[in-house]
Amino acid sequence: MSALKVISFQRFMKSFGAMPWGTSKTYGEIAKELNAPPQAAQNVGQAMAKNPLPLLIPCHRVLAAGGKPGGFSAEGGVKTKLQMLVLEGLFKDQPKPEQASLF
């Protein structure tokens, strides 16, 4: 059973919507907030890839461990994620994406 199957979807998505402009969390921090085991961080990332409301649920603000950008499933991939984070002041210079765009 997936570590996140025991977490209500509503609680899970609420944790993303609670991130104000210019702030970020890691996948692991979100898993910890939801009292999920550390390995649930990967499940958090998979759930974010399925985010149907990216303008309302700011999945671009969720980063990989160490503040690295991680992935991004929207058009433009990680490059788009980094541009959004730069606009919010989270990165002064765009780091090189670790994952190539899927589009």
mmCIF file of C-alpha atoms in Angstrom:
data_model
loop_
_atom_site.group_PDB
_atom_site.id
_atom_site.type_symbol
_atom_site.label_atom_id
_atom_site.label_comp_id
_atom_site.label_asym_id
_atom_site.label_seq_id
_atom_site.Cartn_x
_atom_site.Cartn_y
_atom_site.Cartn_z
ATOM 1 C CA MET A 1 0.000 0.000 0.000
ATOM 2 C CA SER A 2 1.276 3.449 -0.908
ATOM 3 C CA ALA A 3 2.346 5.561 2.054
ATOM 4 C CA LEU A 4 -0.065 8.296 0.982
ATOM 5 C CA LYS A 5 -3.133 6.106 0.520
ATOM 6 C CA VAL A 6 -3.771 6.465 4.245
ATOM 7 C CA ILE A 7 -3.737 10.264 4.008
ATOM 8 C CA SER A 8 -6.929 11.987 2.971
ATOM 9 C CA PHE A 9 -6.645 13.630 -0.426
ATOM 10 C CA GLN A 10 -8.238 16.777 1.006
ATOM 11 C CA ARG A 11 -5.558 17.113 3.737
ATOM 12 C CA PHE A 12 -2.862 16.376 1.201
ATOM 13 C CA MET A 13 -3.942 19.057 -1.275
ATOM 14 C CA LYS A 14 -4.664 21.574 1.491
ATOM 15 C CA SER A 15 -1.005 21.448 2.519
ATOM 16 C CA PHE A 16 -0.025 22.646 -0.969
ATOM 17 C CA GLY A 17 -2.585 25.440 -1.112
ATOM 18 C CA ALA A 18 -1.325 26.785 2.221
ATOM 19 C CA MET A 19 2.041 27.820 0.761
ATOM 20 C CA PRO A 20 2.046 31.600 0.314
ATOM 21 C CA TRP A 21 3.691 33.406 -2.586
ATOM 22 C CA GLY A 22 7.479 33.371 -2.349
ATOM 23 C CA THR A 23 7.689 30.337 -0.070
ATOM 24 C CA SER A 24 8.486 26.712 -0.748
ATOM 25 C CA LYS A 25 8.595 23.315 0.926
ATOM 26 C CA THR A 26 10.284 20.077 -0.007
ATOM 27 C CA TYR A 27 8.433 16.891 -0.845
ATOM 28 C CA GLY A 28 9.831 15.443 2.391
ATOM 29 C CA GLU A 29 8.611 18.370 4.499
ATOM 30 C CA ILE A 30 5.097 17.891 3.173
ATOM 31 C CA ALA A 31 5.213 14.155 3.885
ATOM 32 C CA LYS A 32 6.361 14.918 7.445
ATOM 33 C CA GLU A 33 3.574 17.495 7.953
ATOM 34 C CA LEU A 34 1.104 14.794 6.974
ATOM 35 C CA ASN A 35 2.648 12.389 9.512
ATOM 36 C CA ALA A 36 3.660 10.077 6.681
ATOM 37 C CA PRO A 37 6.884 8.067 6.660
ATOM 38 C CA PRO A 38 9.959 9.592 4.956
ATOM 39 C CA GLN A 39 9.576 7.366 1.893
ATOM 40 C CA ALA A 40 6.242 9.123 1.233
ATOM 41 C CA ALA A 41 8.179 12.077 -0.226
ATOM 42 C CA GLN A 42 8.272 10.226 -3.538
ATOM 43 C CA ASN A 43 4.498 9.774 -3.369
ATOM 44 C CA VAL A 44 4.113 13.505 -2.758
ATOM 45 C CA GLY A 45 6.026 14.160 -5.976
ATOM 46 C CA GLN A 46 3.890 11.682 -7.900
ATOM 47 C CA ALA A 47 0.722 13.303 -6.599
ATOM 48 C CA MET A 48 1.991 16.733 -7.615
ATOM 49 C CA ALA A 49 2.551 15.453 -11.149
ATOM 50 C CA LYS A 50 -1.210 14.802 -11.269
ATOM 51 C CA ASN A 51 -2.220 18.228 -9.947
ATOM 52 C CA PRO A 52 -5.339 19.235 -11.929
ATOM 53 C CA LEU A 53 -5.358 22.838 -10.636
ATOM 54 C CA PRO A 54 -1.815 24.240 -10.817
ATOM 55 C CA LEU A 55 -2.997 27.853 -10.556
ATOM 56 C CA LEU A 56 -4.856 27.091 -7.310
ATOM 57 C CA ILE A 57 -2.564 24.409 -5.903
ATOM 58 C CA PRO A 58 0.974 25.800 -6.317
ATOM 59 C CA CYS A 59 2.910 22.617 -7.036
ATOM 60 C CA HIS A 60 5.791 24.633 -8.508
ATOM 61 C CA ARG A 61 6.644 25.683 -4.927
ATOM 62 C CA VAL A 62 7.414 22.092 -3.926
ATOM 63 C CA LEU A 63 11.118 21.325 -4.234
ATOM 64 C CA ALA A 64 13.302 18.247 -4.041
ATOM 65 C CA ALA A 65 15.628 17.591 -1.111
ATOM 66 C CA GLY A 66 18.255 20.256 -0.556
ATOM 67 C CA GLY A 67 16.143 22.901 -2.286
ATOM 68 C CA LYS A 68 16.795 21.476 -5.747
ATOM 69 C CA PRO A 69 14.051 22.117 -8.313
ATOM 70 C CA GLY A 70 13.037 18.490 -8.840
ATOM 71 C CA GLY A 71 10.579 17.725 -11.627
ATOM 72 C CA PHE A 72 7.611 19.538 -13.110
ATOM 73 C CA SER A 73 4.951 17.973 -15.319
ATOM 74 C CA ALA A 74 3.404 21.141 -16.786
ATOM 75 C CA GLU A 75 4.289 22.341 -20.269
ATOM 76 C CA GLY A 76 7.883 23.540 -20.380
ATOM 77 C CA GLY A 77 8.904 21.169 -17.586
ATOM 78 C CA VAL A 78 11.465 22.229 -15.017
ATOM 79 C CA LYS A 79 12.391 25.297 -17.059
ATOM 80 C CA THR A 80 8.862 26.662 -16.512
ATOM 81 C CA LYS A 81 9.001 25.754 -12.813
ATOM 82 C CA LEU A 82 12.269 27.639 -12.417
ATOM 83 C CA GLN A 83 10.890 30.701 -14.200
ATOM 84 C CA MET A 84 7.906 30.738 -11.830
ATOM 85 C CA LEU A 85 10.182 30.400 -8.801
ATOM 86 C CA VAL A 86 12.405 33.243 -10.042
ATOM 87 C CA LEU A 87 9.305 35.454 -10.411
ATOM 88 C CA GLU A 88 8.460 34.700 -6.770
ATOM 89 C CA GLY A 89 11.986 35.530 -5.643
ATOM 90 C CA LEU A 90 12.897 31.996 -4.612
ATOM 91 C CA PHE A 91 15.818 31.798 -7.028
ATOM 92 C CA LYS A 92 17.824 34.831 -8.091
ATOM 93 C CA ASP A 93 19.417 32.987 -10.976
ATOM 94 C CA GLN A 94 17.890 30.028 -12.674
ATOM 95 C CA PRO A 95 19.769 26.852 -11.780
ATOM 96 C CA LYS A 96 20.238 24.325 -14.547
ATOM 97 C CA PRO A 97 17.255 21.911 -14.658
ATOM 98 C CA GLU A 98 18.039 18.389 -13.490
ATOM 99 C CA GLN A 99 15.302 16.932 -15.654
ATOM 100 C CA ALA A 100 14.714 17.642 -19.323
ATOM 101 C CA SER A 101 11.325 18.970 -20.408
ATOM 102 C CA LEU A 102 8.755 16.350 -21.318
ATOM 103 C CA PHE A 103 7.352 18.658 -24.028
#
